[in-house]
Coordinates of N, CA and C in Angstrom, one line a residue:
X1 N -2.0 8.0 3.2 CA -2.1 8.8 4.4 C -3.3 9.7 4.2
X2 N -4.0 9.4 5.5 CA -5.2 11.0 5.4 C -5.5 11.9 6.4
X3 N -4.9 13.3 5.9 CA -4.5 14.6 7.3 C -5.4 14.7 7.3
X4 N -5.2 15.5 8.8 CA -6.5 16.1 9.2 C -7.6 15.2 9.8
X5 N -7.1 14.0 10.5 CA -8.3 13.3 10.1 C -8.7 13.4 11.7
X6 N -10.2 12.9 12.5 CA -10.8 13.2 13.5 C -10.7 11.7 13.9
X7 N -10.5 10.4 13.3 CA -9.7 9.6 13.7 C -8.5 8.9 13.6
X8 N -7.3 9.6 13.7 CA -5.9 9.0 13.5 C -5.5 7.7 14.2
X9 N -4.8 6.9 13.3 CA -4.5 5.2 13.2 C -4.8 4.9 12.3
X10 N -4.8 3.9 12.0 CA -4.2 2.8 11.0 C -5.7 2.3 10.5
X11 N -6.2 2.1 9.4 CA -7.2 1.7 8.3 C -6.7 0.2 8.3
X12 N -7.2 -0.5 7.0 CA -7.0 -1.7 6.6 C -5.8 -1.8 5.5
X13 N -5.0 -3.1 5.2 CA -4.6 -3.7 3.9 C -5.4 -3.0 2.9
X14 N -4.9 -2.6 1.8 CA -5.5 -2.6 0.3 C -4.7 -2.8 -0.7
X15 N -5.4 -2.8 -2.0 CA -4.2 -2.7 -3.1 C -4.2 -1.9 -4.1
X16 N -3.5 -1.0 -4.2 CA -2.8 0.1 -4.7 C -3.3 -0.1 -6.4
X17 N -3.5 1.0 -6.3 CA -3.2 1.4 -8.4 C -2.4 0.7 -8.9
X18 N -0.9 0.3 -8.0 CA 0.0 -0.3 -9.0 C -0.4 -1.7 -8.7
X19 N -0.8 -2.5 -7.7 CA -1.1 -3.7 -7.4 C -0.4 -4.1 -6.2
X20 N 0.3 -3.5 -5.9 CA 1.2 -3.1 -4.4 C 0.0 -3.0 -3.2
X21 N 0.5 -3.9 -1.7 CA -0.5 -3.4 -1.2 C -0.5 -2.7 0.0
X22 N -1.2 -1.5 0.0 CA -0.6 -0.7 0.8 C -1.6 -0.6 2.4
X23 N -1.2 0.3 3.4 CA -1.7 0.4 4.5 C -2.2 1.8 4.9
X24 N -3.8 1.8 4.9 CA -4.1 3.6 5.1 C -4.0 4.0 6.6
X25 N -2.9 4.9 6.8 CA -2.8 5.8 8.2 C -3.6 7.0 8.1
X26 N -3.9 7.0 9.0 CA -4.9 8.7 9.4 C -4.0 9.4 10.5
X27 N -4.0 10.8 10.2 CA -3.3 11.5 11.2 C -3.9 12.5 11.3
X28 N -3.7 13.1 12.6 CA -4.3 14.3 12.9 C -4.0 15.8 12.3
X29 N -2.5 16.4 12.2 CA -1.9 17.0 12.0 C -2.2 17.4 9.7
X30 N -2.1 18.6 9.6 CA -2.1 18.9 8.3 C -1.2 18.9 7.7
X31 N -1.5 19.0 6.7 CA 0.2 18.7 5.2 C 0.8 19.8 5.2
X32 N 1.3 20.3 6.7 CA 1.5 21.8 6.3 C 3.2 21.7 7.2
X33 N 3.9 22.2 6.3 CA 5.7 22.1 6.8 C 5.8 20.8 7.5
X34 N 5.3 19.9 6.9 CA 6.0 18.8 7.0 C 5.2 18.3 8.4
X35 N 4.3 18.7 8.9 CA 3.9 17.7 10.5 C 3.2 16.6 9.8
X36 N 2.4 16.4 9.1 CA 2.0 15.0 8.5 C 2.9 14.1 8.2
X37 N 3.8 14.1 7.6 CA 4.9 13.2 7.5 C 5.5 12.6 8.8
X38 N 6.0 13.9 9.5 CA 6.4 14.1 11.2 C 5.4 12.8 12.1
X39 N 4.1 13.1 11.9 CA 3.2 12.5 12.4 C 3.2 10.9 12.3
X40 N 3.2 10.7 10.9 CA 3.2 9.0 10.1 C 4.4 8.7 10.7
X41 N 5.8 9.2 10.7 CA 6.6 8.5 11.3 C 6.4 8.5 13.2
X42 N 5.9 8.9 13.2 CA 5.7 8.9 14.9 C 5.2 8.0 15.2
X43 N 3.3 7.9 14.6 CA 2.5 6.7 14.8 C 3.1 5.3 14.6
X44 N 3.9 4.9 13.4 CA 4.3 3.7 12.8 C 5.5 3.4 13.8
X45 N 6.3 4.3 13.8 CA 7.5 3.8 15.1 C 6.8 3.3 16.8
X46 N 5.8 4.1 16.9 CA 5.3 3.7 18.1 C 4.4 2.3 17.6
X47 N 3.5 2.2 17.1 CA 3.2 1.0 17.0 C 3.8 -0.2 16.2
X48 N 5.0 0.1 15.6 CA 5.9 -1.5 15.6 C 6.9 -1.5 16.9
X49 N 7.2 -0.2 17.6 CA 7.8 -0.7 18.8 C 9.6 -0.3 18.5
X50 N 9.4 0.1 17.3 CA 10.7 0.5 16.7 C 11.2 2.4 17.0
X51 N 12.7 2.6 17.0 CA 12.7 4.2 17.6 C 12.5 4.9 16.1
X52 N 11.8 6.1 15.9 CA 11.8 6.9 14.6 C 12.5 6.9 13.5
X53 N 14.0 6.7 14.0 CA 15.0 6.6 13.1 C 14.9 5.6 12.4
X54 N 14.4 4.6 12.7 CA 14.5 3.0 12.0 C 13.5 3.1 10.7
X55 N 12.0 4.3 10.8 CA 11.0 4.4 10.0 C 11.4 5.8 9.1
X56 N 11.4 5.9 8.0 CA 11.3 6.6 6.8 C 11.0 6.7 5.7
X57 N 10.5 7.8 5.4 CA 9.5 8.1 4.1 C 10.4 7.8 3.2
X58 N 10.7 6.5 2.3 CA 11.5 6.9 0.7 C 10.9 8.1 0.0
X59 N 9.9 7.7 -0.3 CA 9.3 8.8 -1.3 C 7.7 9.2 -1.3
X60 N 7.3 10.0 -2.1 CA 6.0 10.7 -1.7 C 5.7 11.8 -0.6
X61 N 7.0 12.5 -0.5 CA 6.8 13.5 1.1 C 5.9 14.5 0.6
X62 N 5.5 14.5 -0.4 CA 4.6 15.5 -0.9 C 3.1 15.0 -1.4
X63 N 2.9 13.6 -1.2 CA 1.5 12.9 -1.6 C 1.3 12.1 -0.6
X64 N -0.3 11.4 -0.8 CA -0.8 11.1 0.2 C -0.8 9.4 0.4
X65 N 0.1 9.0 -0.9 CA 0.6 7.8 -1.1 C 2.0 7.7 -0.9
X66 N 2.4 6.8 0.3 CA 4.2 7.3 1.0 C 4.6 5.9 0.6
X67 N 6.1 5.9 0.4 CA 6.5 4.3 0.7 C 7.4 4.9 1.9
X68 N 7.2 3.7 2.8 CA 8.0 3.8 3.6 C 9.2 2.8 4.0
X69 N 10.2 2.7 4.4 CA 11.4 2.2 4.8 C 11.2 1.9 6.3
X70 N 11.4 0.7 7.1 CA 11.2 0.3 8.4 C 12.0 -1.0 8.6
X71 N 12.7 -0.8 9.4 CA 13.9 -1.7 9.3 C 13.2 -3.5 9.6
X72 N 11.9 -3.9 9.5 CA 11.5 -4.6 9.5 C 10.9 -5.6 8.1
X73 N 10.7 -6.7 8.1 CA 10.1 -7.4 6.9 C 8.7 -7.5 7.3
X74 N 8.0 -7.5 6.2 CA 6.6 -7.1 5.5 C 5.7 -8.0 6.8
X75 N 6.5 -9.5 7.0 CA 5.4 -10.3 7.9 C 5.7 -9.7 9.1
X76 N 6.6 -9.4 9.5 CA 6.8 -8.8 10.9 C 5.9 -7.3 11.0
X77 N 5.8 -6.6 9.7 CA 4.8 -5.5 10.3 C 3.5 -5.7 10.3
X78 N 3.2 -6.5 9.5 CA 1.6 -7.2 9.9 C 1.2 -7.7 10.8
X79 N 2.4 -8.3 11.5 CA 2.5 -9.0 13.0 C 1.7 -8.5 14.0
X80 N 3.3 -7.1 13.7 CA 3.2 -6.3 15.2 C 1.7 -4.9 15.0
X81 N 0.9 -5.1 13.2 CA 0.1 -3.8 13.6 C -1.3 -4.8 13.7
X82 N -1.4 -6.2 13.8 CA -2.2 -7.0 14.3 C -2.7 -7.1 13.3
X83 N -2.7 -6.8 11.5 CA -3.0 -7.5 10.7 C -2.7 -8.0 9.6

């Protein structure tokens, strides 16, 4: 995830430190009481089409590396973020 950023949405596929491959979001909002997190889940529910509740941070609410929980499988979100 990168706050603050002057264009919020979705970056490319990449692959992670651990070999995991992850997806960079940009958000507008700063790391501050939680609106960046607030924010990722907003963006990601609106663009898979899914309500908020379905999208959540397992872990990293405090880094800029999140896993997240989405009641969908891995090909279906590449589907619906068109890559």
């Amino acid at each position: 995830m990168t706050p603050r950023s002057a264009n919020p949405g979705f970056g490319g596929w990449r692959a992670g430190t651990d070999g995991r491959e992850e997806l960079e979001v940009r958000v507008s909002e700063a790391p501050t009481d939680g609106a960046a997190n607030s924010a990722v889940i907003k963006l990601l529910a609106k663009a898979l089409g899914v309500p908020r509740s379905d999208v959540d941070i397992v872990s990293g609410h405090a880094s800029r590396h999140k896993r997240i929980a989405v009641a969908l499988d891995a090909d279906e979100v590449r589907r619906r973020l068109g890559n």
